Coordinates of C-alpha atoms in Angstrom, one line a residue:
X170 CA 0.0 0.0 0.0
X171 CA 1.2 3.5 -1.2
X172 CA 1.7 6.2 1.6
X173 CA 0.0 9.7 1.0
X174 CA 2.1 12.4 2.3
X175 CA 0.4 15.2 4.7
X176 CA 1.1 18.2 2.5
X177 CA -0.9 16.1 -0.8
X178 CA -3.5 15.3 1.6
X179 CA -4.0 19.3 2.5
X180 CA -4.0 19.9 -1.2
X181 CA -6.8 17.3 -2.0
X182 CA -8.5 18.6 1.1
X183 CA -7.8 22.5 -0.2
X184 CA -9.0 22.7 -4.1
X185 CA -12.2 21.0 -3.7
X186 CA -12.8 23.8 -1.4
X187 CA -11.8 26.5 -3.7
X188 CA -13.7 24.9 -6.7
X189 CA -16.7 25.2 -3.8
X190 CA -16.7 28.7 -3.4
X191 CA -15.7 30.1 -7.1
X192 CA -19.0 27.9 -8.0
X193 CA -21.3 28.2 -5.4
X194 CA -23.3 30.1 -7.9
X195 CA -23.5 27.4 -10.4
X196 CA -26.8 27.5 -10.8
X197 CA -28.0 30.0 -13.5
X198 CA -30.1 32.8 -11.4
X199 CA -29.4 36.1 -12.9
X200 CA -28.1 38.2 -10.2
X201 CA -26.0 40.0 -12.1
X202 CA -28.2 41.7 -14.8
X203 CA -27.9 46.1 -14.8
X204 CA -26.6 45.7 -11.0
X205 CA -26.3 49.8 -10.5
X206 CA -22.7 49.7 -9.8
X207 CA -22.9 49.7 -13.5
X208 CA -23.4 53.1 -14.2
X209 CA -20.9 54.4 -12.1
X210 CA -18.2 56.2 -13.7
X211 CA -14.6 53.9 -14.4
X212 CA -12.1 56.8 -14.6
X213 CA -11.9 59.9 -11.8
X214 CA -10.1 61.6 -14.6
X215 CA -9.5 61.8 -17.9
X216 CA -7.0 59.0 -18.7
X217 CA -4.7 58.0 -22.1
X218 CA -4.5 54.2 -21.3
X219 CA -2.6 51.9 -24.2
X220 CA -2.5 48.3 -24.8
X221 CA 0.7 47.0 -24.1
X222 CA 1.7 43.7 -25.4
X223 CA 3.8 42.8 -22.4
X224 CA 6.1 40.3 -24.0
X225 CA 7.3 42.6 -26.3
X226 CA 10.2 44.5 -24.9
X227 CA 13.6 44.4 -25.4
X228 CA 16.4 43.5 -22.9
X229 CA 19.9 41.4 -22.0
X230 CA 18.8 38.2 -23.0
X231 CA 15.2 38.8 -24.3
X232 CA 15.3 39.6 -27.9
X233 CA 12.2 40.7 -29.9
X234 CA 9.9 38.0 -31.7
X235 CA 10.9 37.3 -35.1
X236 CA 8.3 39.5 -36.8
X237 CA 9.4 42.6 -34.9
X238 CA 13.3 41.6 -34.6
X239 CA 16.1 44.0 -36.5
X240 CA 17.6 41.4 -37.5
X241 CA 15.5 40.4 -40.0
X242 CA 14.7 44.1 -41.2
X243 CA 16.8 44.2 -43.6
X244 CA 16.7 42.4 -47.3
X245 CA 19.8 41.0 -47.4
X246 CA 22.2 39.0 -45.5
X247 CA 19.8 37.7 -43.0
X248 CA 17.9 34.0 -43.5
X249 CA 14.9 36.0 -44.7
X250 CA 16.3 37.5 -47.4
X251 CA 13.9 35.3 -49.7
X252 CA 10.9 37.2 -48.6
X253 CA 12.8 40.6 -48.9
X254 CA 13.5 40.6 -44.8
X255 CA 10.0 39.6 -42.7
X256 CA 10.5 42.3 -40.3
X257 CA 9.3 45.7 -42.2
X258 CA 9.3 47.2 -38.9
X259 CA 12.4 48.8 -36.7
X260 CA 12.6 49.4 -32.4
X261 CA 14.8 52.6 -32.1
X262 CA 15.5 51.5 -28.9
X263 CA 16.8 47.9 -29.7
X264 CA 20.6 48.3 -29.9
X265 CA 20.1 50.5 -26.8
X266 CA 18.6 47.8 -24.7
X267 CA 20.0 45.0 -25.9
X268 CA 22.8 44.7 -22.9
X269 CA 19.6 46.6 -20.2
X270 CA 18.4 44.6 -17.7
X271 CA 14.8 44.7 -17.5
X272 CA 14.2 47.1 -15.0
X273 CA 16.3 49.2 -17.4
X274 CA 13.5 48.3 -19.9
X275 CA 10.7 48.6 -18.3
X276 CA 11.5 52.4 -17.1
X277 CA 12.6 53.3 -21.0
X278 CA 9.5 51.8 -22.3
X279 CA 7.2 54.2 -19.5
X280 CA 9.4 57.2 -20.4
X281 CA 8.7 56.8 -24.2
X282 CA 5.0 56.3 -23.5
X283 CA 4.5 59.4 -21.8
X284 CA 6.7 61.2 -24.0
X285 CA 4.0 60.1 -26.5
X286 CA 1.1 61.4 -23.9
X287 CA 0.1 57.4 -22.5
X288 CA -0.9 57.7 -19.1
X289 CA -1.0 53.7 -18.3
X290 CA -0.9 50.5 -19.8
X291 CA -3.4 47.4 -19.9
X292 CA -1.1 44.4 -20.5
X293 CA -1.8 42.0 -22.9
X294 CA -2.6 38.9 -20.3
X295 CA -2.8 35.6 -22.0
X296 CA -3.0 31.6 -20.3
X297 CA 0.2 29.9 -20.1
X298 CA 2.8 32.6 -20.3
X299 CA 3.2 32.9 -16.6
X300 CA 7.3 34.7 -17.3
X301 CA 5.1 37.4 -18.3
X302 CA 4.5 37.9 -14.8
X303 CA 8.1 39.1 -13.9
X304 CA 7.5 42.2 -17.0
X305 CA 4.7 43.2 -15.2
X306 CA 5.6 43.1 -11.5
X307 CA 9.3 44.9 -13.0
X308 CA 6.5 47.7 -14.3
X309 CA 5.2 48.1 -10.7
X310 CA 8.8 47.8 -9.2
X311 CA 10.5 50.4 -11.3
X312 CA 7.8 52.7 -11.2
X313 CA 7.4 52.9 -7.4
X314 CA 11.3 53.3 -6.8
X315 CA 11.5 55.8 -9.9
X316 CA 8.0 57.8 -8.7
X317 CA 7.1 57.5 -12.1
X318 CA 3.3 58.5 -12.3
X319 CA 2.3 56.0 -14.3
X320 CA -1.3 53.3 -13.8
X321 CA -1.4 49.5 -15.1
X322 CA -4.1 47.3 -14.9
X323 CA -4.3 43.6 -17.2
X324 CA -5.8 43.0 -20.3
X325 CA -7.8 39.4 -20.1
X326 CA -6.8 38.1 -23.5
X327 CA -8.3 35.3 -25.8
X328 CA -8.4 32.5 -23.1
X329 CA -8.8 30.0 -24.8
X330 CA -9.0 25.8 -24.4
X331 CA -9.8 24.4 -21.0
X332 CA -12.4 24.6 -18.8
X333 CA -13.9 27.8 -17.0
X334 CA -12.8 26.3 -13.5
X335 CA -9.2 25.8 -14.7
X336 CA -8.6 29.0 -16.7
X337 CA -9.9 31.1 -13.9
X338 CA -7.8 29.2 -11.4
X339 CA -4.4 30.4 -13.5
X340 CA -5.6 33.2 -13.9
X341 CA -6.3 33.9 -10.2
X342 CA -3.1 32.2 -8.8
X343 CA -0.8 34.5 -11.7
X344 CA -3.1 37.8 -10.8
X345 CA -2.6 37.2 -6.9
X346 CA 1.3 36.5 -7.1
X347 CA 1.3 39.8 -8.4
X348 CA -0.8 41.3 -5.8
X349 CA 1.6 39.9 -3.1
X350 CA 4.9 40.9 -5.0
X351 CA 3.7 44.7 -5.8
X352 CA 0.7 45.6 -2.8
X353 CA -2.9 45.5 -3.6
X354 CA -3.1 48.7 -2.6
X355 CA -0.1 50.1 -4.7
X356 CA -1.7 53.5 -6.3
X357 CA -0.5 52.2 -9.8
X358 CA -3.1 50.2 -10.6
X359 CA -5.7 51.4 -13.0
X360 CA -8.5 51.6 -10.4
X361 CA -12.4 53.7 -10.3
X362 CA -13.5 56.1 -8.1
X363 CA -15.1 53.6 -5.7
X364 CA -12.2 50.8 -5.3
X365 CA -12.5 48.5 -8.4
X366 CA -9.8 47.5 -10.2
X367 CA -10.5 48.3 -14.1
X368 CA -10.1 45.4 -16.1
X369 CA -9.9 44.9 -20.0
X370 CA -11.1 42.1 -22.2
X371 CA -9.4 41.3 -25.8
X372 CA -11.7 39.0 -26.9
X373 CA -12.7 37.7 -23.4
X374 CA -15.7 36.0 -23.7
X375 CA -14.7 32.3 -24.3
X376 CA -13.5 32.3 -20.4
X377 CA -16.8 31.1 -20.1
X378 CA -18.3 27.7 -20.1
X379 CA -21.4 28.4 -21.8
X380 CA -23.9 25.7 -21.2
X381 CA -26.0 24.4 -24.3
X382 CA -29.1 24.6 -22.1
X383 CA -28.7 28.1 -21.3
X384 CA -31.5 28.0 -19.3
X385 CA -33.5 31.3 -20.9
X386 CA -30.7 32.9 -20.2
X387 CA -28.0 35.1 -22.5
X388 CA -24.6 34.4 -23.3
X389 CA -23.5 37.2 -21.7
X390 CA -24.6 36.3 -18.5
X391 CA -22.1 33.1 -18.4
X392 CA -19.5 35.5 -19.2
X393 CA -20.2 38.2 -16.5
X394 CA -20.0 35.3 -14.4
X395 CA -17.0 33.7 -15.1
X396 CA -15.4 37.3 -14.7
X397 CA -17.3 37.7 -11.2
X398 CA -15.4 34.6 -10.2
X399 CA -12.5 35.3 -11.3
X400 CA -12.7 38.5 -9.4
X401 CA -13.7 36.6 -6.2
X402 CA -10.9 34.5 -6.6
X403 CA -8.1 36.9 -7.0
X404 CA -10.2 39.0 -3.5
X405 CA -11.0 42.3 -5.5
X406 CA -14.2 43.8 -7.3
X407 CA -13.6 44.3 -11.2
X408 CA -14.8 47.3 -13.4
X409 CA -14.6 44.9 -17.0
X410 CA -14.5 46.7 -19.9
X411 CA -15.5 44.3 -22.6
X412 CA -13.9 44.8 -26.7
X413 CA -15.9 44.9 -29.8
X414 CA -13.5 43.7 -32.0
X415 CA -16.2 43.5 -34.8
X416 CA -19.3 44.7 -36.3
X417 CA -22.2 44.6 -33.6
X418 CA -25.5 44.6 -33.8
X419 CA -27.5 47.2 -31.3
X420 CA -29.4 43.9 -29.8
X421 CA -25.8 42.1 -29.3
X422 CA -24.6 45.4 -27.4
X423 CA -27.2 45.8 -25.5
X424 CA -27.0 42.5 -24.0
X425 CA -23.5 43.2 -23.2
X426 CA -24.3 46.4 -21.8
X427 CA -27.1 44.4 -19.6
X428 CA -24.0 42.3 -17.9
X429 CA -21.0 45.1 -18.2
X430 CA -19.9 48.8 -16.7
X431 CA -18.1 49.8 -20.2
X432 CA -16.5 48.7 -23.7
X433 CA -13.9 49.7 -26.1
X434 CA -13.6 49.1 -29.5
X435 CA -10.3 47.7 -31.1
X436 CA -9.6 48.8 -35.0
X437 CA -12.6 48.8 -36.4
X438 CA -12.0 52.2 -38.6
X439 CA -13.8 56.0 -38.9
X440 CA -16.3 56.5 -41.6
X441 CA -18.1 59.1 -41.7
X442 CA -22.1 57.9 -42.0
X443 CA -21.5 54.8 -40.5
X444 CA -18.7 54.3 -37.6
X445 CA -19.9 51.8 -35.1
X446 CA -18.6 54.2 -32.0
X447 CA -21.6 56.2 -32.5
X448 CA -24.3 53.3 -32.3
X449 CA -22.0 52.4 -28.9
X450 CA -21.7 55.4 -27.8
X451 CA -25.4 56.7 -28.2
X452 CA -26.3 53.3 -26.7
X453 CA -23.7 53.9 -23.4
X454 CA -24.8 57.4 -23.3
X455 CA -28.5 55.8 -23.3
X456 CA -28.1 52.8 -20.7
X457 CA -25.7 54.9 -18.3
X458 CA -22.7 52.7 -19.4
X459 CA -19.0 54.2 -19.9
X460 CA -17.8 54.9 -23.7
X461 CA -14.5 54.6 -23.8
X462 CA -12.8 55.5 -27.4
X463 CA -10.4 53.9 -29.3
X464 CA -7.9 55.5 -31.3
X465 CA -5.1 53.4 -33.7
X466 CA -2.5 55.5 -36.0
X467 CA -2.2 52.4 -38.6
X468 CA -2.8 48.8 -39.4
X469 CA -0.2 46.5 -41.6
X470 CA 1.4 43.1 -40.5
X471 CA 5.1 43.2 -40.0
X472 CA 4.0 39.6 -39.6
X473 CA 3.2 37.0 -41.8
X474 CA 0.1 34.7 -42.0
X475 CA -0.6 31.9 -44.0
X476 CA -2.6 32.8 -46.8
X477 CA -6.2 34.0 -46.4
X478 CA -5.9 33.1 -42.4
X479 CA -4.8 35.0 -39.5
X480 CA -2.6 31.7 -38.7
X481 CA 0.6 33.5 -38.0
X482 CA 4.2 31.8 -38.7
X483 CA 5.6 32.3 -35.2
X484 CA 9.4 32.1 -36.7
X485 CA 11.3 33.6 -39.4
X486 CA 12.1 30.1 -40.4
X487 CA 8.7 28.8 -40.7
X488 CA 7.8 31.7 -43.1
X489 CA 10.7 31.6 -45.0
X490 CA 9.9 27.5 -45.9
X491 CA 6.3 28.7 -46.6
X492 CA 7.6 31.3 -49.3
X493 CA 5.8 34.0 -50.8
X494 CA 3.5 32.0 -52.4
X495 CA 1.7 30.9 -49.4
X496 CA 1.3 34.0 -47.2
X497 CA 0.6 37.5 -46.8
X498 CA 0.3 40.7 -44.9
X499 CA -3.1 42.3 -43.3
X500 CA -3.7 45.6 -43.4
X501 CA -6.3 48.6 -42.5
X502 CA -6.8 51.6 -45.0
X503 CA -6.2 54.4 -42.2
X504 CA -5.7 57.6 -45.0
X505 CA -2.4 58.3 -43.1
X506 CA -3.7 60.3 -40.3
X507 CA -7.0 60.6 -40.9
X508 CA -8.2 57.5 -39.1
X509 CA -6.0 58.6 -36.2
X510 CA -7.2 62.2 -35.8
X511 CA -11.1 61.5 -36.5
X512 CA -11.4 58.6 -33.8
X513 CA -9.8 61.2 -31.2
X514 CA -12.0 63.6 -32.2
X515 CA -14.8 61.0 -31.9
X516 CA -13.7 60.7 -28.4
X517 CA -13.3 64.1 -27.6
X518 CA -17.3 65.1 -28.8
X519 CA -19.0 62.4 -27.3
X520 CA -16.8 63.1 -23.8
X521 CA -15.2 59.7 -23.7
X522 CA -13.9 59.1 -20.1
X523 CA -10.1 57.2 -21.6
X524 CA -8.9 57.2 -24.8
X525 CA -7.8 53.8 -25.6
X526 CA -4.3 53.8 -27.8
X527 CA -4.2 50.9 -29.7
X528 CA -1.4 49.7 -29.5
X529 CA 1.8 51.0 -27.6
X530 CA 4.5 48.0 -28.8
X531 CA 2.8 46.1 -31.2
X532 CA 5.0 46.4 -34.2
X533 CA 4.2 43.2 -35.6
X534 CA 0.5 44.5 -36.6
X535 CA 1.9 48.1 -37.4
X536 CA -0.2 50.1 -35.1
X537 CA 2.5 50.8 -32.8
X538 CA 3.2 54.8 -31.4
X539 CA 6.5 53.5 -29.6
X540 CA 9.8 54.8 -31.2
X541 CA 10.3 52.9 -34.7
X542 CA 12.1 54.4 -37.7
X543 CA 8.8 54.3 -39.8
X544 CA 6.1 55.8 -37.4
X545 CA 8.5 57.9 -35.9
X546 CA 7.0 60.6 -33.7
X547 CA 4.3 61.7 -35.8
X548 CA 1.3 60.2 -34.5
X549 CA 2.7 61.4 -31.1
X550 CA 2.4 64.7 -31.7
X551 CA -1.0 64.7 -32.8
X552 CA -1.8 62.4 -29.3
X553 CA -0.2 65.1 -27.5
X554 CA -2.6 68.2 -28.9
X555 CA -5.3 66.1 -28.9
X556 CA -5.5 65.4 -25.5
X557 CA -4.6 68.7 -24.2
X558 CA -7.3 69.8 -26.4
X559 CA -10.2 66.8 -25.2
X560 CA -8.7 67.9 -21.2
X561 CA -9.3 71.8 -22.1
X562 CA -5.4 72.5 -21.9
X563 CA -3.7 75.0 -24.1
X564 CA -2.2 73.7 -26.8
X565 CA 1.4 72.0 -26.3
X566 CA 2.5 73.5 -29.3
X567 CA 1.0 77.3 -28.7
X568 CA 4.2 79.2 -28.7
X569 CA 5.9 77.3 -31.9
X570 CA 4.5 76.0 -35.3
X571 CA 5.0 72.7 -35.9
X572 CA 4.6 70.6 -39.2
X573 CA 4.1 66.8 -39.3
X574 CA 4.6 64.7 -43.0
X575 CA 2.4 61.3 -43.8
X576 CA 3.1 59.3 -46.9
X577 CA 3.3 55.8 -47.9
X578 CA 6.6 54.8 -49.9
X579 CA 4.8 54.3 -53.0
X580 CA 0.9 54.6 -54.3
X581 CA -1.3 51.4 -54.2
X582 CA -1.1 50.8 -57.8
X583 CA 1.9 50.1 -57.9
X584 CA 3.5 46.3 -57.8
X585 CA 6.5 46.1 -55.8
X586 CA 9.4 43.7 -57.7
X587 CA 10.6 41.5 -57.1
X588 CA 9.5 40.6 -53.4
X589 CA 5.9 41.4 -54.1
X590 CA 3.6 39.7 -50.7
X591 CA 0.2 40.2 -50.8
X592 CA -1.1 42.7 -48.5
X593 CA -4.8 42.0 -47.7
X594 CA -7.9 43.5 -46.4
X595 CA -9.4 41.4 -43.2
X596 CA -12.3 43.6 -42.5
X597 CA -14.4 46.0 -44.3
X598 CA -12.9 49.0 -45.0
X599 CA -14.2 52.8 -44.8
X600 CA -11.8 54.2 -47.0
X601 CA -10.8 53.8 -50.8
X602 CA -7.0 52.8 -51.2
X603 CA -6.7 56.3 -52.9
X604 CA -6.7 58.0 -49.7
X605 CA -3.3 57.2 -49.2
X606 CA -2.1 58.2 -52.3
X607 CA -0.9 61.4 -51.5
X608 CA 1.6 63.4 -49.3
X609 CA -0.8 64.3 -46.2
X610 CA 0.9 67.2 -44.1
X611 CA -0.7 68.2 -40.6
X612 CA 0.2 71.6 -39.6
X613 CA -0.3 72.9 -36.2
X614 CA 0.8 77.1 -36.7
X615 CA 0.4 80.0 -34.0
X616 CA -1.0 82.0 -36.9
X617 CA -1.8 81.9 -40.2
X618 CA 1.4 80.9 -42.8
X619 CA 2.7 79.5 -46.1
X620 CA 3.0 75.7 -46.4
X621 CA 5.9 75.2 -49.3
X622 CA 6.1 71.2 -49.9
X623 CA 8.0 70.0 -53.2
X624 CA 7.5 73.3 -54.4
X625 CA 3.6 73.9 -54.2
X626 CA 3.0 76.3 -51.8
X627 CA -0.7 77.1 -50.3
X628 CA -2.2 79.3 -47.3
X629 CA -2.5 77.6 -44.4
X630 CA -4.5 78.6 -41.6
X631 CA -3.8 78.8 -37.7
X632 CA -4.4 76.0 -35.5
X633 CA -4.7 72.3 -36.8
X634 CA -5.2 71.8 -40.9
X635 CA -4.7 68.8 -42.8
X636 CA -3.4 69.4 -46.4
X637 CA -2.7 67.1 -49.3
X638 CA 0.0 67.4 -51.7
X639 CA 0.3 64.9 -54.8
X640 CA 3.2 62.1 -54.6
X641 CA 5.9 62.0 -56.4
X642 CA 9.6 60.0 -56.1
X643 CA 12.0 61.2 -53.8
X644 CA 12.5 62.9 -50.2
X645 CA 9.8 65.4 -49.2
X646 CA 10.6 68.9 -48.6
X647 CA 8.9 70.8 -46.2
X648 CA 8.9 74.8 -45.2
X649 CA 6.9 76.8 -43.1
X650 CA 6.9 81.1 -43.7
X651 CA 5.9 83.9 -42.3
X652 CA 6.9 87.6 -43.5
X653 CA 9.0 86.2 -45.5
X654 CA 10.7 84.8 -42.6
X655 CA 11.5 81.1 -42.4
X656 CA 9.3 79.5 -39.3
X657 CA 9.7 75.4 -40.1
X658 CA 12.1 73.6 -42.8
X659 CA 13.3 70.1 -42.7
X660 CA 13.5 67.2 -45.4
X661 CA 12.3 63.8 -44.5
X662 CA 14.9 61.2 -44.2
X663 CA 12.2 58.7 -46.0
X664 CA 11.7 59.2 -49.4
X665 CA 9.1 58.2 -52.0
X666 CA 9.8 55.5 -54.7
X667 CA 8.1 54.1 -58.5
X668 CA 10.1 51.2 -57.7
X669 CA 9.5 49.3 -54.5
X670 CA 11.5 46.5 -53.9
X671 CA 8.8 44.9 -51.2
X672 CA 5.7 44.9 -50.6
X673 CA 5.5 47.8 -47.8
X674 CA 2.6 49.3 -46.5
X675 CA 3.3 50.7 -43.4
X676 CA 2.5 54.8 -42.8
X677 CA 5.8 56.9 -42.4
X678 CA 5.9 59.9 -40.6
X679 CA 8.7 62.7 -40.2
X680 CA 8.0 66.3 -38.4
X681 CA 9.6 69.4 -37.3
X682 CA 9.6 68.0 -33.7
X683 CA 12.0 64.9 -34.2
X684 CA 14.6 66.8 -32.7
X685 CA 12.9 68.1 -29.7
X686 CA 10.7 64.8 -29.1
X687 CA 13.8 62.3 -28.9
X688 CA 16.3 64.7 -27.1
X689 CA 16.4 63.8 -23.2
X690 CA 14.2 60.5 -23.8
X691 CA 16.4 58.5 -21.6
X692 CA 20.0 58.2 -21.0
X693 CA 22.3 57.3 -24.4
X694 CA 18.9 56.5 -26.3
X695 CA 19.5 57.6 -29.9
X696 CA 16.6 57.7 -32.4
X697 CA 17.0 56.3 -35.9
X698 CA 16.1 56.6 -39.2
X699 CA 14.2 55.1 -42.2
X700 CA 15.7 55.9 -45.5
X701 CA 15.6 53.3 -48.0
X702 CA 14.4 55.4 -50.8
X703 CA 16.6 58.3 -50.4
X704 CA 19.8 57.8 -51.1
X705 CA 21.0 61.7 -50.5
X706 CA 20.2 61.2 -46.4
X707 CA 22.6 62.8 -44.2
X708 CA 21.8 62.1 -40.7
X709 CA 20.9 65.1 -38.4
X710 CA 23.0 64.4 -35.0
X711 CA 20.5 65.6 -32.1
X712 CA 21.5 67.2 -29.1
X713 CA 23.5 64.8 -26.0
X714 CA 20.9 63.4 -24.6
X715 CA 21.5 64.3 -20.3
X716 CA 20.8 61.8 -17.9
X717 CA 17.5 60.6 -16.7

């Protein structure tokens, strides 16, 4: 006969026990249908929170995924040179952090973001990636001992597989080995006015085990539930904010607004006469719910998929067997900064509580605002006026003009050679391809001026405009006048080709603030530059960056 050691014995004893009270509300009695803790307000303030995908980060020992990794930027020399390099993405920071430690990380990544105007993160929390953990609790550690003002909170993230009982009972013993390591108290945490800890979904629902007999009752309130246990479990009260990451029907909505305090939408794009934010947003405004909006800068796949899936290849090797004939890129037609500026302004009208920033680091879908050679600081900027602006703060910019340039490298029609990857749409989209065939610049002037780019020249009024030039090859030059005095001038390191090489879709950006937005970043960072179409480029040294 086998022996049975005391401390298994306390464990057999122990989890029926916690099984027991996470489901001592198995049966289905809806208790949890517009509770009025509902319609309180999320955010005591106005708040610019960004997803962060928390695995992505850069330090001694932890190198970037494939899709994201310099080392497979360029076209040649690298084992991806038969696609033309996968990576069509590149970190600024990467040499700089490559010997950091992660703390180092952590507090350069924080510094960046609020550089950019990003208030907080909600971390991309997935099952089974428990090393995540460390990143996170390094957030928290870092940000108390540097009093950086800065809030986190998680990001509950397709959980897949398993059962209800076992997914929330990772979840739970992950969530509260972080709560030991970093206080539950600890004033970082993204929390509402009355105690709860905010909480995003990303696709959240299938935490659930959702009966077939449902017992009259909606899917949504299995979900709730699950998320009401989890919550018990982990010993705190949770404000979810549940994603629409497609088209919704008002019915569908409103059943989640039935179970749920608030949503956010991920990148479902800005039209005009039919923009889902403003059926969600009437329909919050309606049921006493909070709206919080979403705004993304761009959408195309440093990563590869297979062909007509969103099956990623999760190494440059894998793609590189596949070859070009079995994959492609996804993308979203975002008009170079239109999508960007209209979803803010979105926000700002209908009085949107956070602005969600989709995303802070994910390079491998291309809507990142961290530092990167291609996005460079231009969507920054315009996060920076805009939420003065949706706060009712001066300007940042009052007492200087400042010029901002968006262009892809080459117009839609034409076929890059010889490294020519599909780039799809996934979704529909709001704007025609032609949108982005042009050289869009934003210009944000103390007074009224003359905008000179490639030699066209128009009147440009104070304040914010948007003005399109046609594109043709080569760098873009850009001045600024006044009285015949110079105000603005630079010439983008990027240029614009007839000949692509690769397939490339991603929105560059280049303004008159480069200078002033990387100096002083963080100690011995040094930005970097995109320029494969502009063989003149001269690099423009910055001042010494001083010590954090």
């Amino acid at each position: 006969m086998h022996s049975i050691c005391p401390g298994r014995i306390v464990r057999m004893l122990f989890l029926p026990v916690v099984f027991l009270l996470l489901y001592i509300d198995t049966n289905a009695q809806d208790s949890l249908k517009n509770l009025p803790e509902y319609s309180l307000p999320i955010a005591g303030q106005k708040l610019v929170i960004a997803h962060c995908m928390t695995n992505i980060i850069r330090f001694k020992g932890h190198p970037f995924e494939d899709a994201c990794n310099p080392d497979y930027y360029s076209p040649q020399g690298n084992i991806t040179a038969p696609l033309g390099g996968l990576s069509q993405v590149k970190v600024m920071a990467d040499s700089l952090l490559a010997n950091a430690s992660l703390d180092e990380a952590v507090e350069f990544e924080m510094r960046a973001a609020i550089r950019s105007g990003i208030d907080g993160f909600q971390f991309y929390y997935t099952l089974g990636n428990k090393s995540w953990d460390d990143i996170i609790k390094a957030y928290f550690r870092v940000a108390d001992k540097k009093h950086i003002n800065f809030k986190f909170t998680f990001c509950i993230s397709h959980p897949k597989g398993s059962t209800e009982a076992l997914k929330i009972a990772e979840f739970s013993s992950r969530i509260n080995s972080i709560f030991a390591a970093v206080g539950r108290n600890n004033p970082h945490w993204l929390r509402t006015p009355d105690g709860k800890l905010v909480v995003y979904q990303w696709e959240g629902e299938p935490l659930a085990d959702v009966p077939a007999d449902k017992q009259g009752l909606p899917e949504q309130f299995y979900i709730a539930r699950a998320y009401k246990r989890l919550a018990n479990a982990v010993h705190e009260r949770f404000a979810c904010v549940f994603t629409i990451n497609k088209e919704i029907s008002r019915d569908d909505l409103d059943k989640f607004l039935d179970y749920f305090p608030a949503t956010w939408i991920w990148t479902l794009p800005y039209a005009d006469s039919n923009y889902i934010g403003k059926m969600v947003a009437a329909e919050c405004k309606l049921r006493h719910r909070t709206f919080t909006a979403s705004i993304f800068s761009d959408f195309y796949t440093s990563k590869l998929q297979k062909k007509g899936t969103w099956d990623m290849y999760r190494s440059a090797a894998e793609a590189v067997k596949a070859g070009i004939d079995k994959v492609d890129r996804k993308r979203v037609i975002t008009g170079l900064s239109y999508n960007f500026r209209k979803l803010f302004e979105f926000g700002i009208k209908n009085d949107a509580s956070i602005i969600n920033v989709i995303t802070w680091n994910d390079y491998p879908e291309g809507h990142h605002l961290a530092p990167e050679i291609n996005h460079n600081e231009g969507f920054s900027i315009l996060l920076n006026y805009y939420k003065n602006k949706w706060k009712g703060l001066p300007s940042p910019y009052r007492k200087r003009d400042v010029a901002i340039v968006f262009f892809k490298k080459y117009k839609h029609t034409i076929q890059p050679k010889p490294y020519n990857i599909p780039v799809v749409s996934f979704q529909k989209e709001s704007l025609p391809e032609s949108s982005e065939d042009s050289i869009e610049v934003i210009t944000i002037l103390k007074a009224p001026a003359f905008l000179k780019v490639n030699g066209n020249t128009r009147s440009v009024p104070g304040g914010l405009q948007s003005i399109r030039f046609p594109m043709h090859p080569g760098a873009v030059h850009v001045t600024v006048s006044r009285s015949s005095k110079i105000a603005v001038h630079f010439l983008t390191p990027e240029g614009i080709t007839d000949c692509p090489y690769r397939s490339d879709r991603i929105t560059y950006t280049f303004s008159s603030e480069f200078n002033k937005f990387y100096t002083n970043m963080f100690t011995r960072f040094k930005p970097g530059y995109s320029h494969e179409y502009n063989a003149q480029f001269k690099e423009v040294v910055p001042k010494r960056n001083r010590k954090n």
